[in-house]
Tab-separated table of C-alpha atoms in Angstrom:
chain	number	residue	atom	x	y	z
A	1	UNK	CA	-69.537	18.575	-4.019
A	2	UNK	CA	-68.881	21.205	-6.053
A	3	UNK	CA	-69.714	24.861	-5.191
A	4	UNK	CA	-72.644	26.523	-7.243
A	5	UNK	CA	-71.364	28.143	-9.987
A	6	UNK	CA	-67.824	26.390	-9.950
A	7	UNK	CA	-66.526	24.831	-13.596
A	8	UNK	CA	-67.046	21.419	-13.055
A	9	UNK	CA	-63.762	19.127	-13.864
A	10	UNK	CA	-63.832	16.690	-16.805
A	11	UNK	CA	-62.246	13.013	-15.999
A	12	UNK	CA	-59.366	14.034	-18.163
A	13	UNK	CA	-58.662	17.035	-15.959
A	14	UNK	CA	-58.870	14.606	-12.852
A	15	UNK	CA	-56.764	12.242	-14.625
A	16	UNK	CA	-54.180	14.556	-14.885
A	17	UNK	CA	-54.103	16.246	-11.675
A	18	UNK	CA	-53.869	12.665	-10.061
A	19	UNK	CA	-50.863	12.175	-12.447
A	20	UNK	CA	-49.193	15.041	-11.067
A	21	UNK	CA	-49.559	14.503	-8.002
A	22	UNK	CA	-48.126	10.934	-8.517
A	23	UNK	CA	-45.006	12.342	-10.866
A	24	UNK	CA	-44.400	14.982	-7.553
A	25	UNK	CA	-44.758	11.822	-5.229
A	26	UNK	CA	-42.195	9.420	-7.061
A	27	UNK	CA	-39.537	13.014	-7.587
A	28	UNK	CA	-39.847	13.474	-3.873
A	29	UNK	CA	-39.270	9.954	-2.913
A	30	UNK	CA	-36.102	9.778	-5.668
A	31	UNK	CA	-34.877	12.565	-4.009
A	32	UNK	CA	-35.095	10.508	-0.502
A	33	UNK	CA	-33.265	7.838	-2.318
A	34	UNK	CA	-30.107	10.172	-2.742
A	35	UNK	CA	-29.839	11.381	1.146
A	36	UNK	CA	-30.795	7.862	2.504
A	37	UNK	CA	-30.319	4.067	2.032
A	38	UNK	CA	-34.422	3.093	0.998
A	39	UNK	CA	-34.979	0.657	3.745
A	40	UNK	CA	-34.630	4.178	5.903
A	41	UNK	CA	-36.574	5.763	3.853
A	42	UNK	CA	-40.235	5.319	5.519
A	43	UNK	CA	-38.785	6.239	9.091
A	44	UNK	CA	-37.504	9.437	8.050
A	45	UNK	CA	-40.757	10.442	7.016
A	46	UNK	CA	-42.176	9.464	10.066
A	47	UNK	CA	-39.454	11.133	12.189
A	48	UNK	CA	-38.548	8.097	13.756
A	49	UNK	CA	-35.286	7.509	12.252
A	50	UNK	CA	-32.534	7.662	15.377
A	51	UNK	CA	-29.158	7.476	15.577
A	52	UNK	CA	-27.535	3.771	16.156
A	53	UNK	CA	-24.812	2.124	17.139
A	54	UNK	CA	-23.405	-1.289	14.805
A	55	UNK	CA	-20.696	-2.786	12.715
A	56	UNK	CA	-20.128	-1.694	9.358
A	57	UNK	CA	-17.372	-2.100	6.403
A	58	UNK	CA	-16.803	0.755	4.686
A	59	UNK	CA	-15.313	1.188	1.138
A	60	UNK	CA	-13.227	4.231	-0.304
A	61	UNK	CA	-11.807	4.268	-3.817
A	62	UNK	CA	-9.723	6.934	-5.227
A	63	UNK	CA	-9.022	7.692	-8.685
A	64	UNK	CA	-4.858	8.114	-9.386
A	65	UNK	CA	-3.566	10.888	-10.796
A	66	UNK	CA	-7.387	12.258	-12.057
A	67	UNK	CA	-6.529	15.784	-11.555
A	68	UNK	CA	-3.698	15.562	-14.223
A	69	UNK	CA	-5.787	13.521	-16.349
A	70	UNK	CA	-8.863	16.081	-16.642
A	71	UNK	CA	-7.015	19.431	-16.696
A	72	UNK	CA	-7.490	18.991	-20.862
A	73	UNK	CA	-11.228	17.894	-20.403
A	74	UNK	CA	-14.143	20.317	-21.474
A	75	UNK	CA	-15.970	20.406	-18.195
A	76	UNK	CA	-19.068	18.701	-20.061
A	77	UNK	CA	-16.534	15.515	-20.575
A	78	UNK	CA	-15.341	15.568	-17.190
A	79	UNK	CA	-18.660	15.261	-15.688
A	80	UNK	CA	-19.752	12.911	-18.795
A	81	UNK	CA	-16.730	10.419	-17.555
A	82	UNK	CA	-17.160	10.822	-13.981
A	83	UNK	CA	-20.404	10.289	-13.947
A	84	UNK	CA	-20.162	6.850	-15.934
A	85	UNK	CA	-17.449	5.803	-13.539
A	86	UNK	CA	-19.928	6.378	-10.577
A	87	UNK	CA	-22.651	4.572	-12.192
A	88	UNK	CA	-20.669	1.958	-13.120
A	89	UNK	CA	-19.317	1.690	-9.057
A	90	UNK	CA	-22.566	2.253	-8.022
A	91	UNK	CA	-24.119	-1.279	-10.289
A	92	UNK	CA	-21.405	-3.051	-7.935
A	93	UNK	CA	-22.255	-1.518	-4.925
A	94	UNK	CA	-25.506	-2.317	-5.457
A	95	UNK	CA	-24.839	-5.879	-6.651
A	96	UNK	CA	-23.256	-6.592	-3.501
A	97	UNK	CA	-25.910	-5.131	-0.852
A	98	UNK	CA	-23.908	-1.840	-0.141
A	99	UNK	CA	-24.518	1.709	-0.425
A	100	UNK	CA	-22.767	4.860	-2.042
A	101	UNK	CA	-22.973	7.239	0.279
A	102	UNK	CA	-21.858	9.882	-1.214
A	103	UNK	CA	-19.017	10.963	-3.891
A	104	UNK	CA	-16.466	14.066	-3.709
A	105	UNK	CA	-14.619	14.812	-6.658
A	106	UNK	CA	-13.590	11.683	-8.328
A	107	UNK	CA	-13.575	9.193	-5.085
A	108	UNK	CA	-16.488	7.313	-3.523
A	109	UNK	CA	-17.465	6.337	-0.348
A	110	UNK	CA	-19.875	3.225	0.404
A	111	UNK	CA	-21.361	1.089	2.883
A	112	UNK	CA	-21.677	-2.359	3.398
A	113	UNK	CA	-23.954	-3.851	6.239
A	114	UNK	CA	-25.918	-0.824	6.668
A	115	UNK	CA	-28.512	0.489	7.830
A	116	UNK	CA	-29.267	-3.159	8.652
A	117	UNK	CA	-26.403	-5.394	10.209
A	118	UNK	CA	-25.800	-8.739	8.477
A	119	UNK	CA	-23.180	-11.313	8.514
A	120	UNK	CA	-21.478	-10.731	5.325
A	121	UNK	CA	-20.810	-7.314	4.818
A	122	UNK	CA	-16.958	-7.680	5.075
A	123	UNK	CA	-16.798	-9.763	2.397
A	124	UNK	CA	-19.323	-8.296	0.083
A	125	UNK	CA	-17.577	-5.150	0.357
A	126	UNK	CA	-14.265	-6.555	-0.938
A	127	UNK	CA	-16.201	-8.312	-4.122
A	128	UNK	CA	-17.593	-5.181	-4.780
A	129	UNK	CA	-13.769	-3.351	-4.970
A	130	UNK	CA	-12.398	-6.335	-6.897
A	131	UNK	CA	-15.507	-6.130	-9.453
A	132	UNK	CA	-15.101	-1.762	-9.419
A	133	UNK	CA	-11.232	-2.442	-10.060
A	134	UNK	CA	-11.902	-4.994	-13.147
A	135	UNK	CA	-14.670	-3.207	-14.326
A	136	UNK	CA	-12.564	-0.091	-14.474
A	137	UNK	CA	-9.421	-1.920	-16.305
A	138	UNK	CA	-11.936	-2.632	-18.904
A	139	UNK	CA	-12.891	1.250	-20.124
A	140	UNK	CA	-9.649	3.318	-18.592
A	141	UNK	CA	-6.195	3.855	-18.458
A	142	UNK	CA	-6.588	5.198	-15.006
A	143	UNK	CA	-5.255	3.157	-12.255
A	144	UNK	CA	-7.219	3.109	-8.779
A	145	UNK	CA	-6.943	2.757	-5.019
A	146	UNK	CA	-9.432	1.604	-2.809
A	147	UNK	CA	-9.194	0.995	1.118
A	148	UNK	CA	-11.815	-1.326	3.273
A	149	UNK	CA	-12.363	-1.715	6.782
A	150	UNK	CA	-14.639	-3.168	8.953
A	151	UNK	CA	-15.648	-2.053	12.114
A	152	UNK	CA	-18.156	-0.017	15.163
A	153	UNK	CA	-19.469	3.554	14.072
A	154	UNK	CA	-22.549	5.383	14.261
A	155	UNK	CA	-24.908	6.017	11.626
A	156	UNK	CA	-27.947	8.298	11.343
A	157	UNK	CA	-28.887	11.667	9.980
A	158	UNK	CA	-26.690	14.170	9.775
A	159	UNK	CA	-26.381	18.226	8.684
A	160	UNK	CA	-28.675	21.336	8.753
A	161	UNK	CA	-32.458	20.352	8.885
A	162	UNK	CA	-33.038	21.361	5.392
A	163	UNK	CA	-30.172	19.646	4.116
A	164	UNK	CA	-29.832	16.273	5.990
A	165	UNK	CA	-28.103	13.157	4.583
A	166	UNK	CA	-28.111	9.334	6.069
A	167	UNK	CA	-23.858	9.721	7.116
A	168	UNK	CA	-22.042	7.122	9.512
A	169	UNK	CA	-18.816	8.290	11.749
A	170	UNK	CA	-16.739	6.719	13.700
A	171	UNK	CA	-12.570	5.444	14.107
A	172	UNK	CA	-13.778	2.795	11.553
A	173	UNK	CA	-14.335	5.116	9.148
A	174	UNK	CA	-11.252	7.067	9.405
A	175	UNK	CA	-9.403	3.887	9.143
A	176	UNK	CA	-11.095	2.409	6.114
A	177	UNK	CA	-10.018	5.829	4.880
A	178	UNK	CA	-6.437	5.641	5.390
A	179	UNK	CA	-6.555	1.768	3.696
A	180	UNK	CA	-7.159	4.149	0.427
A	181	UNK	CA	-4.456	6.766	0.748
A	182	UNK	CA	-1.875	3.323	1.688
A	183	UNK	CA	-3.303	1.723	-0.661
A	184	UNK	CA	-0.655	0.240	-4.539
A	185	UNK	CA	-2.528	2.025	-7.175
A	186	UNK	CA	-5.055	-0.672	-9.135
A	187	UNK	CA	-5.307	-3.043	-5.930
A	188	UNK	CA	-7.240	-3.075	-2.822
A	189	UNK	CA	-6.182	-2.714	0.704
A	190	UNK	CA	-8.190	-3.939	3.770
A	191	UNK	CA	-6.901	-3.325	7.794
A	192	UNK	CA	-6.297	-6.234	9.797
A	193	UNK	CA	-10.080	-6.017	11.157
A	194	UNK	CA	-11.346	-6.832	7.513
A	195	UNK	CA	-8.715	-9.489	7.165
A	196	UNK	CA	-9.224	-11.557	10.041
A	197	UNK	CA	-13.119	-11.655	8.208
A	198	UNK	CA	-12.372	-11.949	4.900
A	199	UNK	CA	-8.908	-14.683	5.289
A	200	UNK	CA	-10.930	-17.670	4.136
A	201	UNK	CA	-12.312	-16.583	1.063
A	202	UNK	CA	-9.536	-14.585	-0.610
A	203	UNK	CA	-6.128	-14.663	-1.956
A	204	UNK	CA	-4.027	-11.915	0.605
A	205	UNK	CA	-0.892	-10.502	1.071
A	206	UNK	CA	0.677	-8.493	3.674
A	207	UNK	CA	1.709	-5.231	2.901
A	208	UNK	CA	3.457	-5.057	6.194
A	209	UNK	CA	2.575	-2.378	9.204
A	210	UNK	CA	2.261	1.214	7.917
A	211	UNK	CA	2.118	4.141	9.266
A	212	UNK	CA	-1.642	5.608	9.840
A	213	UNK	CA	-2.227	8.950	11.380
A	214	UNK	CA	-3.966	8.874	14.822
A	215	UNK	CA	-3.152	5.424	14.543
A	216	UNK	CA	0.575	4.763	15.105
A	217	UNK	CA	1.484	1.351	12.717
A	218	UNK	CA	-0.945	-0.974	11.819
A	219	UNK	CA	-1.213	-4.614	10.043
A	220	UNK	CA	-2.627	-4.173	6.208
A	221	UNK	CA	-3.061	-6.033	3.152
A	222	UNK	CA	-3.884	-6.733	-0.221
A	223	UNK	CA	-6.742	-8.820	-1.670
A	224	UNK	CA	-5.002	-10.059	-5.408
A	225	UNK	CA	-8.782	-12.025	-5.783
A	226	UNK	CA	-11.000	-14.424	-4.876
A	227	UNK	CA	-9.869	-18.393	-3.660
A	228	UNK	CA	-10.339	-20.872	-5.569
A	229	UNK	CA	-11.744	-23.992	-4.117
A	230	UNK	CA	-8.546	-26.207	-4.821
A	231	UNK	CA	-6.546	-23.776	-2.698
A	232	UNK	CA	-9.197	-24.115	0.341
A	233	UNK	CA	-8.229	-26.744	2.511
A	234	UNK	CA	-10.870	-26.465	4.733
A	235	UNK	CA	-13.528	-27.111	1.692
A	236	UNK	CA	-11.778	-29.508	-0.113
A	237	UNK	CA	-9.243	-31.764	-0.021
A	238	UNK	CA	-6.713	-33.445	-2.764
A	239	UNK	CA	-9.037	-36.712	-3.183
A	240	UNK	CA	-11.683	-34.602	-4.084
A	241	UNK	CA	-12.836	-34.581	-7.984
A	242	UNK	CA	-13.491	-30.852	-7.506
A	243	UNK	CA	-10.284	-30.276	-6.513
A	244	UNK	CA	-8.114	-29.718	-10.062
A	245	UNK	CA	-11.925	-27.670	-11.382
């Protein structure tokens, strides 16, 4: 009811004050969408999103050389090209079920298999590297690294209570970190944990043991692409009419 003497408020005011408050609504929740996968989304508003424990692959890519490249750029180009080079990483991300989770300078960090666990997060991660990397020959001269590993870590919010983002940490990540700095420029590199996942469904080679800090030497290797079903034995065998497709 309104109060005596109070203007009383036409439909199209109404209208329009609901529409606000709906435009507010759908910035705030956008806004979620950058500090948080959405599936979290709805427990972080309700305060009920905890800390947990699972198994994770987690991505890195690194741009070669950018530094050198953008010293000549007008800073509205260098954010004009980063920014399509995220978006474009981020479609494959996406396409693949994985997260960015965030970006600093010109390198990218995502998730894969979080924040719910699946079985196929290992190898969804390494399509979405060998789709970034071919997507990337396409529209630059810049040559990339990117490093994948798979392992435990803990994920959850993290930061000052005004300024919280969804984060993971763990050995995992610090490895899958190290795959990018080890990694030949324009390839991808996955640790032996990633490997022993990945083996059937891609065409590998070892790079050998190399030397990662905190780590001592470790196994790694690089994914050239994905197998095709004539080089699968355990799929198909040389009777097969598939086999020379």
């Amino acid at each position: 009811l309104l109060a005596v003497g109070a203007p009383e408020i036409t439909e199209a005011e109404l209208t329009a004050a609901l529409a606000e408050v709906q435009a507010e609504k759908q910035r705030s929740e956008d806004l979620l969408k950058r500090m948080a996968p959405p599936q979290v989304i709805p427990r972080m508003l309700e305060n009920k999103l905890l800390a947990q424990r699972l198994t994770a692959t987690i991505l890195f890519t690194d741009l070669k050389d950018f530094t050198s490249f953008s010293a000549n750029l007008e800073p509205d180009e260098l954010f004009a090209q980063l920014n399509y080079f995220f978006s474009r990483a981020g479609e494959s991300v996406h396409k693949y079920r994985g997260y960015v989770n965030k970006t600093n300078g010109d390198a990218v960090m995502a998730l894969f298999g979080i924040p719910y666990e699946n079985y196929t997060h290992p190898v969804d991660a390494v399509l979405a590297a060998l789709e970034i990397q071919s997507n990337l020959y396409k529209y630059s001269s810049l040559k990339m690294r990117i490093g994948i590993n798979t392992g435990a870590l803990t994920a959850g919010l993290l930061g000052p209570e005004n300024k919280y983002m969804y984060d993971v940490i763990g050995d995992a990540v610090n490895v899958a970190s190290r795959m990018e700095k080890i990694c030949p420029p324009g390839s991808v590199t996955v640790a032996a944990d990633t490997y022993a996942l990945v083996a059937p469904y891609f065409e590998i080679v070892p790079l050998g043991e190399k030397e990662v800090k905190g780590k001592g030497r470790i196994p790694c290797y690089q994914i050239l692409g994905v197998r095709k079903l004539g080089n699968d034995r355990l799929r198909i065998d040389e009777t097969s009419i598939f086999y020379k497709t």
